[in-house]
Coordinates of N, CA, C and O in Angstrom, one line a residue:
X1 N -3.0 9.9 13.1 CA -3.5 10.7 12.0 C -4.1 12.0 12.5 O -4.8 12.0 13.5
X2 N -3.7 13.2 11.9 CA -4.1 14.3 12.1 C -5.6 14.6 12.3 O -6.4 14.0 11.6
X3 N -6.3 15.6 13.2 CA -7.9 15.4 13.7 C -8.5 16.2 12.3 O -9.5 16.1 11.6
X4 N -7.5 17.0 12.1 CA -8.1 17.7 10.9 C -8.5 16.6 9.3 O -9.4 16.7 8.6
X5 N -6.9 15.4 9.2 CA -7.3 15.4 8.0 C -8.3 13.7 8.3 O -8.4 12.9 7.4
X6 N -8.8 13.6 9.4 CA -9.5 12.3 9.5 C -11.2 13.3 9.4 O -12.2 12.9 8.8
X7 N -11.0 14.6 10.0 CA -12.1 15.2 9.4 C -12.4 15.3 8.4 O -13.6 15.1 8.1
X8 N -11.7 15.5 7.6 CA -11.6 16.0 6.0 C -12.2 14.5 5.2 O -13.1 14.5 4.3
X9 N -11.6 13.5 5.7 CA -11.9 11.9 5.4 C -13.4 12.1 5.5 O -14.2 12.2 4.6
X10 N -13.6 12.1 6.4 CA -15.3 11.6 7.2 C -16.5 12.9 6.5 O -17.7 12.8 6.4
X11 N -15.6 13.9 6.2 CA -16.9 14.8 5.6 C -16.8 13.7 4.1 O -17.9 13.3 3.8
X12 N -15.8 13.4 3.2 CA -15.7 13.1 2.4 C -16.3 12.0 2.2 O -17.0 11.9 1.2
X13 N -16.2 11.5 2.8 CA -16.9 9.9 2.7 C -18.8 10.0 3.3 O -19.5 9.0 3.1
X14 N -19.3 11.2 3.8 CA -20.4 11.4 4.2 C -21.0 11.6 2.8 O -21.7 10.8 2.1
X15 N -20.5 13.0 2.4 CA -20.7 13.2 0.8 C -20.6 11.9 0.2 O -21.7 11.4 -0.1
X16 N -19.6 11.2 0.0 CA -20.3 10.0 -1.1 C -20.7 9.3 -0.7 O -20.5 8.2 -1.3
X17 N -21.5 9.2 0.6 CA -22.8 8.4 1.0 C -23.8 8.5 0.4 O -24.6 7.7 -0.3
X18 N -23.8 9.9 0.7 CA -25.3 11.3 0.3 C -25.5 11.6 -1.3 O -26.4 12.3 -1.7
X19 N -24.3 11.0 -2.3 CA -24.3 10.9 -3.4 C -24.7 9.7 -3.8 O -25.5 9.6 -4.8
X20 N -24.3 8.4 -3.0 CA -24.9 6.8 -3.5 C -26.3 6.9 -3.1 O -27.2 6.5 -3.8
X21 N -26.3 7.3 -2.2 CA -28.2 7.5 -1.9 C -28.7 8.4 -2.4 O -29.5 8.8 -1.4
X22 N -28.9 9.2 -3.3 CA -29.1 9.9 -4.4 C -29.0 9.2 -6.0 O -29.6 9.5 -7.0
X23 N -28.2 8.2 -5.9 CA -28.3 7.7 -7.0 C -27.1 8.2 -8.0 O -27.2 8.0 -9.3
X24 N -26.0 8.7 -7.5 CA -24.9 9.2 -8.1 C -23.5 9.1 -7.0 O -22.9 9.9 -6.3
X25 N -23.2 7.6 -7.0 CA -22.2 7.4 -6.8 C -20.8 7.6 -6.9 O -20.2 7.3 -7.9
X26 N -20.5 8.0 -6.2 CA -19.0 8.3 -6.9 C -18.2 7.3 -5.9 O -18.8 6.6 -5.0
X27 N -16.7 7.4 -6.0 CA -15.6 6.0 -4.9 C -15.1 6.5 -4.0 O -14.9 7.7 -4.0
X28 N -14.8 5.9 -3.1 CA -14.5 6.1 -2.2 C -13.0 6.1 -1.7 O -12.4 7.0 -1.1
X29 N -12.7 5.0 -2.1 CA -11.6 3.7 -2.2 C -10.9 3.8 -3.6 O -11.4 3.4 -4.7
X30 N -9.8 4.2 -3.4 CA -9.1 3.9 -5.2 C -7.9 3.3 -4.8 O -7.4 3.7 -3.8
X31 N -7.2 2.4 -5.3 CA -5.9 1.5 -5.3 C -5.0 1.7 -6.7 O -5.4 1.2 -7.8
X32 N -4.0 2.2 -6.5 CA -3.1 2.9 -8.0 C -2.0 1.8 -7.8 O -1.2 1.6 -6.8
X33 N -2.2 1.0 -9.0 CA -1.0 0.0 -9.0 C -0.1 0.9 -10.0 O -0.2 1.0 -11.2
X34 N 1.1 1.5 -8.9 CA 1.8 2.7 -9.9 C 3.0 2.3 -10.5 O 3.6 3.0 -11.2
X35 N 3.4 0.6 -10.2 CA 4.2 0.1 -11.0 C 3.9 -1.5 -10.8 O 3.2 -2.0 -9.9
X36 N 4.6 -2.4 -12.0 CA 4.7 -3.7 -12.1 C 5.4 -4.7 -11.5 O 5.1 -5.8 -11.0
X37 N 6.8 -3.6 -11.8 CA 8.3 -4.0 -11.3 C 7.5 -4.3 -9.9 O 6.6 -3.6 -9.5
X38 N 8.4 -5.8 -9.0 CA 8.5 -6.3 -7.5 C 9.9 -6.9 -7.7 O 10.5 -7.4 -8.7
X39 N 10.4 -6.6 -6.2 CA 11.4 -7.2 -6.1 C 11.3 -8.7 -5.3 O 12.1 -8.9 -4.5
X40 N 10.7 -9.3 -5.5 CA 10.1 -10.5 -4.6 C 9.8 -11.5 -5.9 O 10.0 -11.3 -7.1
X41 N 9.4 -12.5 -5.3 CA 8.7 -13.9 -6.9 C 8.0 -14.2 -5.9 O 8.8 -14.3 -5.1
X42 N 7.2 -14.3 -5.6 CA 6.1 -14.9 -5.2 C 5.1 -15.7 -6.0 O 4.6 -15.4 -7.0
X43 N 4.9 -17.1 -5.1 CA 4.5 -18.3 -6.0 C 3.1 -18.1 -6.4 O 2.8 -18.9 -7.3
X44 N 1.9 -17.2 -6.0 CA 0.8 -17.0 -6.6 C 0.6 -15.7 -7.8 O -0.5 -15.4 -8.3
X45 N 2.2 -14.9 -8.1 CA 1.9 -13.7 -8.8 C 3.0 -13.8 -10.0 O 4.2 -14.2 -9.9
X46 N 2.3 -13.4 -11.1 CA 3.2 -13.6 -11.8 C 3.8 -11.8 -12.6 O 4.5 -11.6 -13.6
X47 N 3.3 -11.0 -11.9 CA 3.3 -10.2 -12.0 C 5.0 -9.3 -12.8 O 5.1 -8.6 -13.8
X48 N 6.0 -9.8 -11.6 CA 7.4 -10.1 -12.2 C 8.1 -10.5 -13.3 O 9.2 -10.2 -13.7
X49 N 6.9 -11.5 -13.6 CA 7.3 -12.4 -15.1 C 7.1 -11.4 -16.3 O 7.8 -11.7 -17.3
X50 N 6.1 -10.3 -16.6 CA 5.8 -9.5 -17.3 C 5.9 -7.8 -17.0 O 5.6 -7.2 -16.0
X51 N 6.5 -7.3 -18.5 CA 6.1 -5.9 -18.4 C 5.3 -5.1 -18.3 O 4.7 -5.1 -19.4
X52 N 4.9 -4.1 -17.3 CA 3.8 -3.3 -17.6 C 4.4 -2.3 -17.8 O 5.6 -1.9 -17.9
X53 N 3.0 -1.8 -17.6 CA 3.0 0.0 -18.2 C 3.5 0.7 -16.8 O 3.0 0.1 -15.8
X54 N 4.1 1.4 -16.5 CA 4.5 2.4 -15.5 C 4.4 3.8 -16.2 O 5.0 4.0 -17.3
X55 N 3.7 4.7 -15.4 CA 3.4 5.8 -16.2 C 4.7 6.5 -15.4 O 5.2 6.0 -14.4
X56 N 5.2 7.8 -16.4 CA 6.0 8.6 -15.7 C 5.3 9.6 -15.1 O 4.1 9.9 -15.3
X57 N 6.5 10.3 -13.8 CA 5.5 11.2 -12.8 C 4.7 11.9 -13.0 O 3.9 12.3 -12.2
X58 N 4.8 12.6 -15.0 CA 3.7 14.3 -14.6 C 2.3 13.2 -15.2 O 1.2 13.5 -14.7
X59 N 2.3 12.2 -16.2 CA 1.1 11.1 -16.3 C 0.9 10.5 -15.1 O 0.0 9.7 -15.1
X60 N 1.4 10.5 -14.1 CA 1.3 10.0 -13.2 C 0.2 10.8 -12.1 O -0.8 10.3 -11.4
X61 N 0.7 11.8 -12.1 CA 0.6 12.9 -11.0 C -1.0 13.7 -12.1 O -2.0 14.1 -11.4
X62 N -1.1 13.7 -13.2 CA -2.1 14.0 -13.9 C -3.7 12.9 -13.5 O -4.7 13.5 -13.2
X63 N -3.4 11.3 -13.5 CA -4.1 10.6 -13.4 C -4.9 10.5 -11.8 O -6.0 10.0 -11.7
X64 N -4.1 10.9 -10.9 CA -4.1 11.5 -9.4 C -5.2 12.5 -9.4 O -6.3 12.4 -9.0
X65 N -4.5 13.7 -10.1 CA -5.4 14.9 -10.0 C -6.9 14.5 -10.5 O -7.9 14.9 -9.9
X66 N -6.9 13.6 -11.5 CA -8.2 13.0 -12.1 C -9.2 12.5 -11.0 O -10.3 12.9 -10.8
X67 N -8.5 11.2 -10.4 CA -9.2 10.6 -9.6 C -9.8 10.8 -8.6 O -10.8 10.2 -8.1
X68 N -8.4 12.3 -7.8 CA -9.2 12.3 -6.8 C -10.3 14.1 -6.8 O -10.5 14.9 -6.0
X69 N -10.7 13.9 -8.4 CA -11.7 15.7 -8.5 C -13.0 14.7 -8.5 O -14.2 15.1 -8.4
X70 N -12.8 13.4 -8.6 CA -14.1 12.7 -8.4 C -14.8 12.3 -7.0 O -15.9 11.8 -6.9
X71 N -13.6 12.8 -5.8 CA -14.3 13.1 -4.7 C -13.8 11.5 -3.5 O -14.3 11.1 -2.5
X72 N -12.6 11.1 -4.2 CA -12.1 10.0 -3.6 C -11.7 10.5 -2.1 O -11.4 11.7 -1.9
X73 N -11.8 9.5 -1.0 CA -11.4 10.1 0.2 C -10.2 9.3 0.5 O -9.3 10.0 1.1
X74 N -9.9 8.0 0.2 CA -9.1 7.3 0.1 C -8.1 6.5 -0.9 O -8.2 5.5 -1.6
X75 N -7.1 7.3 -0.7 CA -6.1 6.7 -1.5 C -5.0 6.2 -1.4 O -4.1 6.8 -0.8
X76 N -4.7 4.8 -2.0 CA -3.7 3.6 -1.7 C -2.7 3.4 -2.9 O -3.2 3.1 -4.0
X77 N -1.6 3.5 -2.9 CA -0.5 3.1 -3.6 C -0.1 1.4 -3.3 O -0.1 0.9 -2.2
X78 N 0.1 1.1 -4.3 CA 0.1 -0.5 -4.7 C 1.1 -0.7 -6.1 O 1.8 0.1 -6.9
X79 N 0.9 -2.1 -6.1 CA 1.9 -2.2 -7.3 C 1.5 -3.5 -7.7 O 0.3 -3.9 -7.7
X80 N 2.9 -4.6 -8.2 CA 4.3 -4.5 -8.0 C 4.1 -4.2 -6.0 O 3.3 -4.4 -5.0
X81 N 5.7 -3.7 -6.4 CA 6.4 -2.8 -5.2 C 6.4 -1.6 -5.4 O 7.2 -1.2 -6.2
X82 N 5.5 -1.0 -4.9 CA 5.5 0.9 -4.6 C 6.7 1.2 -4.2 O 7.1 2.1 -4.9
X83 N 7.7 0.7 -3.3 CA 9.0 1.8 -3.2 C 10.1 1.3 -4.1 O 11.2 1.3 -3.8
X84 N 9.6 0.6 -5.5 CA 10.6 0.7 -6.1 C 10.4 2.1 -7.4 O 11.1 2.3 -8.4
X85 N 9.1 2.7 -7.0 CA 9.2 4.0 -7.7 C 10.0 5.1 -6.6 O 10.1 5.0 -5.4
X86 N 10.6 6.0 -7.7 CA 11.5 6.5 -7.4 C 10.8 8.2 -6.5 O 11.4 8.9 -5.6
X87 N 9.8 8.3 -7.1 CA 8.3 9.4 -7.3 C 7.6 9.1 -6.6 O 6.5 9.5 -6.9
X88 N 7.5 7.9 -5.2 CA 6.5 7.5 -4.9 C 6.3 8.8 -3.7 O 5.1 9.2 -3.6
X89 N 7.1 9.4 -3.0 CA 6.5 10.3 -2.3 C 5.3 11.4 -3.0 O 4.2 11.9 -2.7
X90 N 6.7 11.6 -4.2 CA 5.9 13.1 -4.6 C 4.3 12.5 -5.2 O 3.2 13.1 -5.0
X91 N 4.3 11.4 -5.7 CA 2.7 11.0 -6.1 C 1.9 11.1 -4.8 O 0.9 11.8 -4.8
X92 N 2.7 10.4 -3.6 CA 1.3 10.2 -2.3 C 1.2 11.5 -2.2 O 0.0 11.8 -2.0
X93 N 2.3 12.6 -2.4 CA 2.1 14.1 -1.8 C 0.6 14.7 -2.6 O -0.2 15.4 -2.0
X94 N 0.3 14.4 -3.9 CA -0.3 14.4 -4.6 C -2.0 14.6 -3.7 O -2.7 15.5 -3.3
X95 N -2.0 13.3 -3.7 CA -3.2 12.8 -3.3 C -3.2 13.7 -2.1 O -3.6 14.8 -2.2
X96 N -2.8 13.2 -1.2 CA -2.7 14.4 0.0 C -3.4 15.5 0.1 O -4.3 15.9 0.9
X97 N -2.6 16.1 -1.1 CA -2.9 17.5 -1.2 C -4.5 18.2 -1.7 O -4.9 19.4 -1.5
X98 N -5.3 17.1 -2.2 CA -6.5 16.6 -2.6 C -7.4 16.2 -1.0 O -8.6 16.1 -0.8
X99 N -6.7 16.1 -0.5 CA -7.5 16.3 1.3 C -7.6 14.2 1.4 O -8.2 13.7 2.4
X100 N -7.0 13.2 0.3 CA -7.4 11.8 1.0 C -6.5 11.4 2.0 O -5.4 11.8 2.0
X101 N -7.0 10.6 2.7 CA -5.9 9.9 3.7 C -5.3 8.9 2.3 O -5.9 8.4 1.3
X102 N -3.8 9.0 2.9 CA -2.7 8.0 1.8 C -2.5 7.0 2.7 O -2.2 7.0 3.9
X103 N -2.7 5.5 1.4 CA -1.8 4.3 2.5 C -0.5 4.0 1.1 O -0.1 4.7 0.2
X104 N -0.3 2.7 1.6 CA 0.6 1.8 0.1 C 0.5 0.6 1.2 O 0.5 0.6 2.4
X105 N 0.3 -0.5 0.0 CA 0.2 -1.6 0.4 C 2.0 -2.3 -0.2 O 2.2 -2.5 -1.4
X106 N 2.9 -2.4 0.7 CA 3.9 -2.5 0.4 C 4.8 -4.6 0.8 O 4.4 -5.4 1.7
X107 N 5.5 -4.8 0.3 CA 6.8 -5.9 1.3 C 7.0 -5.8 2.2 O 6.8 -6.6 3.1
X108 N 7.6 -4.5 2.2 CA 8.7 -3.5 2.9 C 9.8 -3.9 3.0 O 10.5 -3.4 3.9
X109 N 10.3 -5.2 2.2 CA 12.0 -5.6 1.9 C 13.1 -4.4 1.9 O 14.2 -4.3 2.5
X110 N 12.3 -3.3 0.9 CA 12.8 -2.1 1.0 C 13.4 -1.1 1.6 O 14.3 -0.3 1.4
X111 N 12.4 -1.3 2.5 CA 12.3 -0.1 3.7 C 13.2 0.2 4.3 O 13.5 -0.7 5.0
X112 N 13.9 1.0 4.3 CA 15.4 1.0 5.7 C 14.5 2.4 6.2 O 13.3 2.8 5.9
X113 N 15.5 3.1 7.2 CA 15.6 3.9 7.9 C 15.0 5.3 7.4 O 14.0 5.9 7.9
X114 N 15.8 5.9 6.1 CA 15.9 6.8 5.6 C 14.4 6.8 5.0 O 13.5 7.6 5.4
X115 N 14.0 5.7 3.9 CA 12.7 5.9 4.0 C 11.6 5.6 4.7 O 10.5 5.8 4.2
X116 N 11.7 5.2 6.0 CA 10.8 4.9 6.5 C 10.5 6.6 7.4 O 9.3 6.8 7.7
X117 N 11.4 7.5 7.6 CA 11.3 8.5 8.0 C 10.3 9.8 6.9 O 9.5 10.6 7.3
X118 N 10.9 9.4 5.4 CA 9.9 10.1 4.5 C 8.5 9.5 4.5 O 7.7 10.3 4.1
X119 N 8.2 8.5 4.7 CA 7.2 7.6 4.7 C 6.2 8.1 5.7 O 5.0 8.4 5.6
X120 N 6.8 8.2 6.5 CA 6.2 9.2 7.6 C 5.6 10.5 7.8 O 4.9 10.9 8.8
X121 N 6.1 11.1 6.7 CA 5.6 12.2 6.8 C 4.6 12.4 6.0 O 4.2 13.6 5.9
X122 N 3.7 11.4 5.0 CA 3.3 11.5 3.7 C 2.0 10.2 4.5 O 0.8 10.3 4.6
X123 N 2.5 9.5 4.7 CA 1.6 8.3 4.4 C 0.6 8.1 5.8 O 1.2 7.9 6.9
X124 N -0.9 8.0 5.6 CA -1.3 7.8 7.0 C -1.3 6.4 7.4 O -1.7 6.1 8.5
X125 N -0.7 5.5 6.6 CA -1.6 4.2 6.6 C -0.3 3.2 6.0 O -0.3 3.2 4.8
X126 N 0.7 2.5 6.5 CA 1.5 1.2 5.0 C 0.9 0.1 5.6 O 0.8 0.0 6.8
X127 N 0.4 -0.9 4.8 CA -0.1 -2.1 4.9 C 1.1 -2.9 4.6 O 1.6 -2.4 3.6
X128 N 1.7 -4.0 5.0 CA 2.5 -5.1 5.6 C 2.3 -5.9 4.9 O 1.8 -6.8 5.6
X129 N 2.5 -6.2 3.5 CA 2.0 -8.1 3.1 C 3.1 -9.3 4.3 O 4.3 -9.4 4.4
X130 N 2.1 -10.0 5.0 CA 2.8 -11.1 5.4 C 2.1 -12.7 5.4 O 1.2 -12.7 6.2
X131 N 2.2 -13.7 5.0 CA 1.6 -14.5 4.7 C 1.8 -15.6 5.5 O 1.8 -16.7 5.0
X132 N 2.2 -15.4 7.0 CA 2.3 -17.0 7.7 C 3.5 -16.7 8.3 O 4.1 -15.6 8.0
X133 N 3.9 -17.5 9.2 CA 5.0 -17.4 9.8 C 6.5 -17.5 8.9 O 6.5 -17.9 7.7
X134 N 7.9 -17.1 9.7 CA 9.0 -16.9 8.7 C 9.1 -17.8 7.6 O 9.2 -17.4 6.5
X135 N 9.1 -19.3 7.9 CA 9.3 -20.0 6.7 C 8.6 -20.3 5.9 O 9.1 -20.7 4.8
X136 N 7.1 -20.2 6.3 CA 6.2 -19.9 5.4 C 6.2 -19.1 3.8 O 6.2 -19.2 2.6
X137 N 6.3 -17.7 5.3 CA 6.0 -16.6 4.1 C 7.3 -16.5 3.4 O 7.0 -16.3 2.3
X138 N 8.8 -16.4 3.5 CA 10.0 -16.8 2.9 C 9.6 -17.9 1.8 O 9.9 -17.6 0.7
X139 N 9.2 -18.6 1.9 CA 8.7 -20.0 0.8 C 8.1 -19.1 -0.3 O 8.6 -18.8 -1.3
X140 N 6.5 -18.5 0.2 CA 5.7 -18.0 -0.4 C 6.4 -16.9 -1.8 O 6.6 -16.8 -3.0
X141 N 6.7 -16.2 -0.6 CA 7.7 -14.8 -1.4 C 8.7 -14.9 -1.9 O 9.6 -14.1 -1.9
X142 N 8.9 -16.1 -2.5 CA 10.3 -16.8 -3.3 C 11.9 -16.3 -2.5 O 13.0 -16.8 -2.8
X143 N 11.7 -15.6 -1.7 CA 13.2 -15.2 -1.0 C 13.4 -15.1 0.3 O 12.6 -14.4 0.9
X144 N 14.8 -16.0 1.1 CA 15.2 -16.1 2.1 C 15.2 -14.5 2.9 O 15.5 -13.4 2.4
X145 N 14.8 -14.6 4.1 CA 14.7 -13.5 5.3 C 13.9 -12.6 5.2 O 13.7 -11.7 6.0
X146 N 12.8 -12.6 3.6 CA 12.0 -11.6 3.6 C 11.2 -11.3 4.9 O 11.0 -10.0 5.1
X147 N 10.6 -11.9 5.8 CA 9.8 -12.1 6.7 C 10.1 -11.6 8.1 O 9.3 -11.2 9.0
X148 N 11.9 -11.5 8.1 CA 12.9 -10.6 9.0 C 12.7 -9.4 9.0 O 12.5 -8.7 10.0
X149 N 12.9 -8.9 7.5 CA 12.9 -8.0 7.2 C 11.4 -6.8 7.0 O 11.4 -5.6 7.3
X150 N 10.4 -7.6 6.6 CA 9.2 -7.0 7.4 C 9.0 -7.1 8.7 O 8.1 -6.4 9.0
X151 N 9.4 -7.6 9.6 CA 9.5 -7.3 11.2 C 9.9 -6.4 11.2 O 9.2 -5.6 11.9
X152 N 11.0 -5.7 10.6 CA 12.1 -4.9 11.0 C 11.2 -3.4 10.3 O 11.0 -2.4 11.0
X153 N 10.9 -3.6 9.4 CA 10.4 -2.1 8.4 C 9.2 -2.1 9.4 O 9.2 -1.1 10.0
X154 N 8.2 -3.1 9.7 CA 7.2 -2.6 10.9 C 7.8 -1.7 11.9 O 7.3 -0.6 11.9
X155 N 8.8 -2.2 12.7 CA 9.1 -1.5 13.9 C 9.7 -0.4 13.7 O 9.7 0.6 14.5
X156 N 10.3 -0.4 12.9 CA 10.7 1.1 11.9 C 10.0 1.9 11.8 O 10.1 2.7 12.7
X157 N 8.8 2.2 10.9 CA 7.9 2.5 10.5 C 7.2 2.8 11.9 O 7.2 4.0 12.2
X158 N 6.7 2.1 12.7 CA 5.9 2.3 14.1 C 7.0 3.1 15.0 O 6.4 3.8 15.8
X159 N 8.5 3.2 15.0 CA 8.9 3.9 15.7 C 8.7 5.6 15.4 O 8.9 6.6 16.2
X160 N 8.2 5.5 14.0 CA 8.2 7.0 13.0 C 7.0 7.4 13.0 O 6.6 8.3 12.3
X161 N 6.2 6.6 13.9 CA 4.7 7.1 14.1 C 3.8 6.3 13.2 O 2.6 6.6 13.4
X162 N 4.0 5.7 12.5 CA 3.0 5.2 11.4 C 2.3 4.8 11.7 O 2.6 4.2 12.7
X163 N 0.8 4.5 11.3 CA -0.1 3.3 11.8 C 0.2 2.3 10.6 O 0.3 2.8 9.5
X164 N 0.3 0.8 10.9 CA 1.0 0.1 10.3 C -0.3 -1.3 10.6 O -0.5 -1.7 11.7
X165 N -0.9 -1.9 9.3 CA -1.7 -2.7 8.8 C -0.9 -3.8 8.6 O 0.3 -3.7 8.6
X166 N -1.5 -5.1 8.4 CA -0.9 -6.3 7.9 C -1.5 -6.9 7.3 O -2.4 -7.5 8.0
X167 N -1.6 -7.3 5.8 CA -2.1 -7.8 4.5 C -1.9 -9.3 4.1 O -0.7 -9.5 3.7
X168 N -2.6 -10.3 4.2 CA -2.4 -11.8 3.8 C -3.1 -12.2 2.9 O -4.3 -11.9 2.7
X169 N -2.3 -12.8 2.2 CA -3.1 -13.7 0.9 C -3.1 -15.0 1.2 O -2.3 -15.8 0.9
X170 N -4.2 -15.3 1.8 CA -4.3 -16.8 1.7 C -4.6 -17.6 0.5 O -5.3 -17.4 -0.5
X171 N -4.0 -18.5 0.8 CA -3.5 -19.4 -0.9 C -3.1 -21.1 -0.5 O -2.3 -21.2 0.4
X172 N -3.5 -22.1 -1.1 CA -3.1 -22.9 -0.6 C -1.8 -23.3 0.2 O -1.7 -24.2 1.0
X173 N -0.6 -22.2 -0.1 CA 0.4 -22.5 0.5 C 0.5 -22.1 2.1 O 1.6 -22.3 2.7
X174 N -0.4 -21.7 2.7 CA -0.5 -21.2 4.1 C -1.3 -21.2 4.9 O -1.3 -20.7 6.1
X175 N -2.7 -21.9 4.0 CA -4.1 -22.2 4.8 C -4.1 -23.0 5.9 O -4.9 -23.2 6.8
X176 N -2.8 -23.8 5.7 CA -3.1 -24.5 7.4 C -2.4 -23.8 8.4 O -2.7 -23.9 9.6
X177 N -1.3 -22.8 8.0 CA -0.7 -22.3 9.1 C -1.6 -21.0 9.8 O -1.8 -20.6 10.9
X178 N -2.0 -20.7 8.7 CA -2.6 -18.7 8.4 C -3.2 -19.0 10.1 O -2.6 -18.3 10.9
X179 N -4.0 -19.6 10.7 CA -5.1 -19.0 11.7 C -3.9 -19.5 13.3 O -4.3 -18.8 14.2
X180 N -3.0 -20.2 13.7 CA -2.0 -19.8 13.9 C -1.4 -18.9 14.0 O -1.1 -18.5 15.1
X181 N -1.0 -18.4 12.7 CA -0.4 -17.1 12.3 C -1.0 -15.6 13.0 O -0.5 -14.5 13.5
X182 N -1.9 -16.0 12.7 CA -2.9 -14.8 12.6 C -3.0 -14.4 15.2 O -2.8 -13.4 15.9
X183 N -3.2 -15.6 15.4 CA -2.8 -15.6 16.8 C -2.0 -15.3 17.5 O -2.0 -15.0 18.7
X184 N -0.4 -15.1 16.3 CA 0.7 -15.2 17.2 C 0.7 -13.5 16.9 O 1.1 -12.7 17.9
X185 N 0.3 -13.0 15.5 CA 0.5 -11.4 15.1 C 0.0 -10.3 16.4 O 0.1 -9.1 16.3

């Protein structure tokens, strides 16, 4: 991450320190679930099963501007699946441009090559859902090789420079494997 825009973070986040201890908080942390749509079934979300609202980009890119004149330093794209928006760059560019560090908390079933190189240029941060080892998290995530395929978007992504997080939901389906798991990562 650039020294300038981790500066820009850390002044940011000093200010809403210096604003909570004043008694006028403002956030820090915002998480934009910018769509419903997942391409996964996963056995604890039902998320798939129903339609939401997905705003289009200029409500999109409007609700952005909103959130981050409130002094956010950090901003996360989430979903659903974030790269099944079509607008997900031009949204992170958004935030960006507002001085927060950008993550998305992603599958990355999605990910190939080509995006993982735009991804790069935009995002300081993609977080990894993985939930246990291959057959595990394949079980969990209702679909064969997903767990391949986030190996692969990791080393992708890490070859494009990314700093690259990894996100678990423990849930009964993986609590005995998870600390295991968590040793072999």
């Amino acid at each position: 991450i650039e020294l300038v825009k981790v500066g820009r973070f850390a002044f940011k986040a000093f200010k809403n320190f210096v604003k909570f201890k004043g008694g006028k908080p403002s956030p820090l942390f915002v998480s934009y679930n910018v769509t419903g749509r997942c391409n996964l079934r996963c056995v604890y979300c039902d998320w798939w099963r129903t339609e939401r609202l997905e705003l289009p980009t200029d409500k999109a890119l409007f609700v952005i501007d909103n959130v981050c004149s409130l002094g956010v330093a950090f901003f996360d794209f989430s979903g659903g699946e974030p790269l099944l928006r079509k607008d997900l760059v031009v949204l992170a560019k958004r935030a960006a441009l507002h001085g927060c560090l950008v993550s998305m908390n992603t599958n990355a079933t999605l990910l190939n090559q080509e995006k993982a190189s735009k991804i790069a240029d935009i995002f300081d941060v993609v977080v990894v859902s993985m939930d246990g080892p291959a057959e595990c998290h394949d079980k969990i995530r209702g679909v064969a090789g997903t767990f391949q395929r986030a190996v692969e978007a990791i080393k992708t992504l890490k070859k494009y420079g990314v700093r690259v997080g990894v996100n678990s939901v423990i849930s009964p389906y993986n609590i005995d494997v998870f600390p295991r798991f968590v040793e072999e990562m």
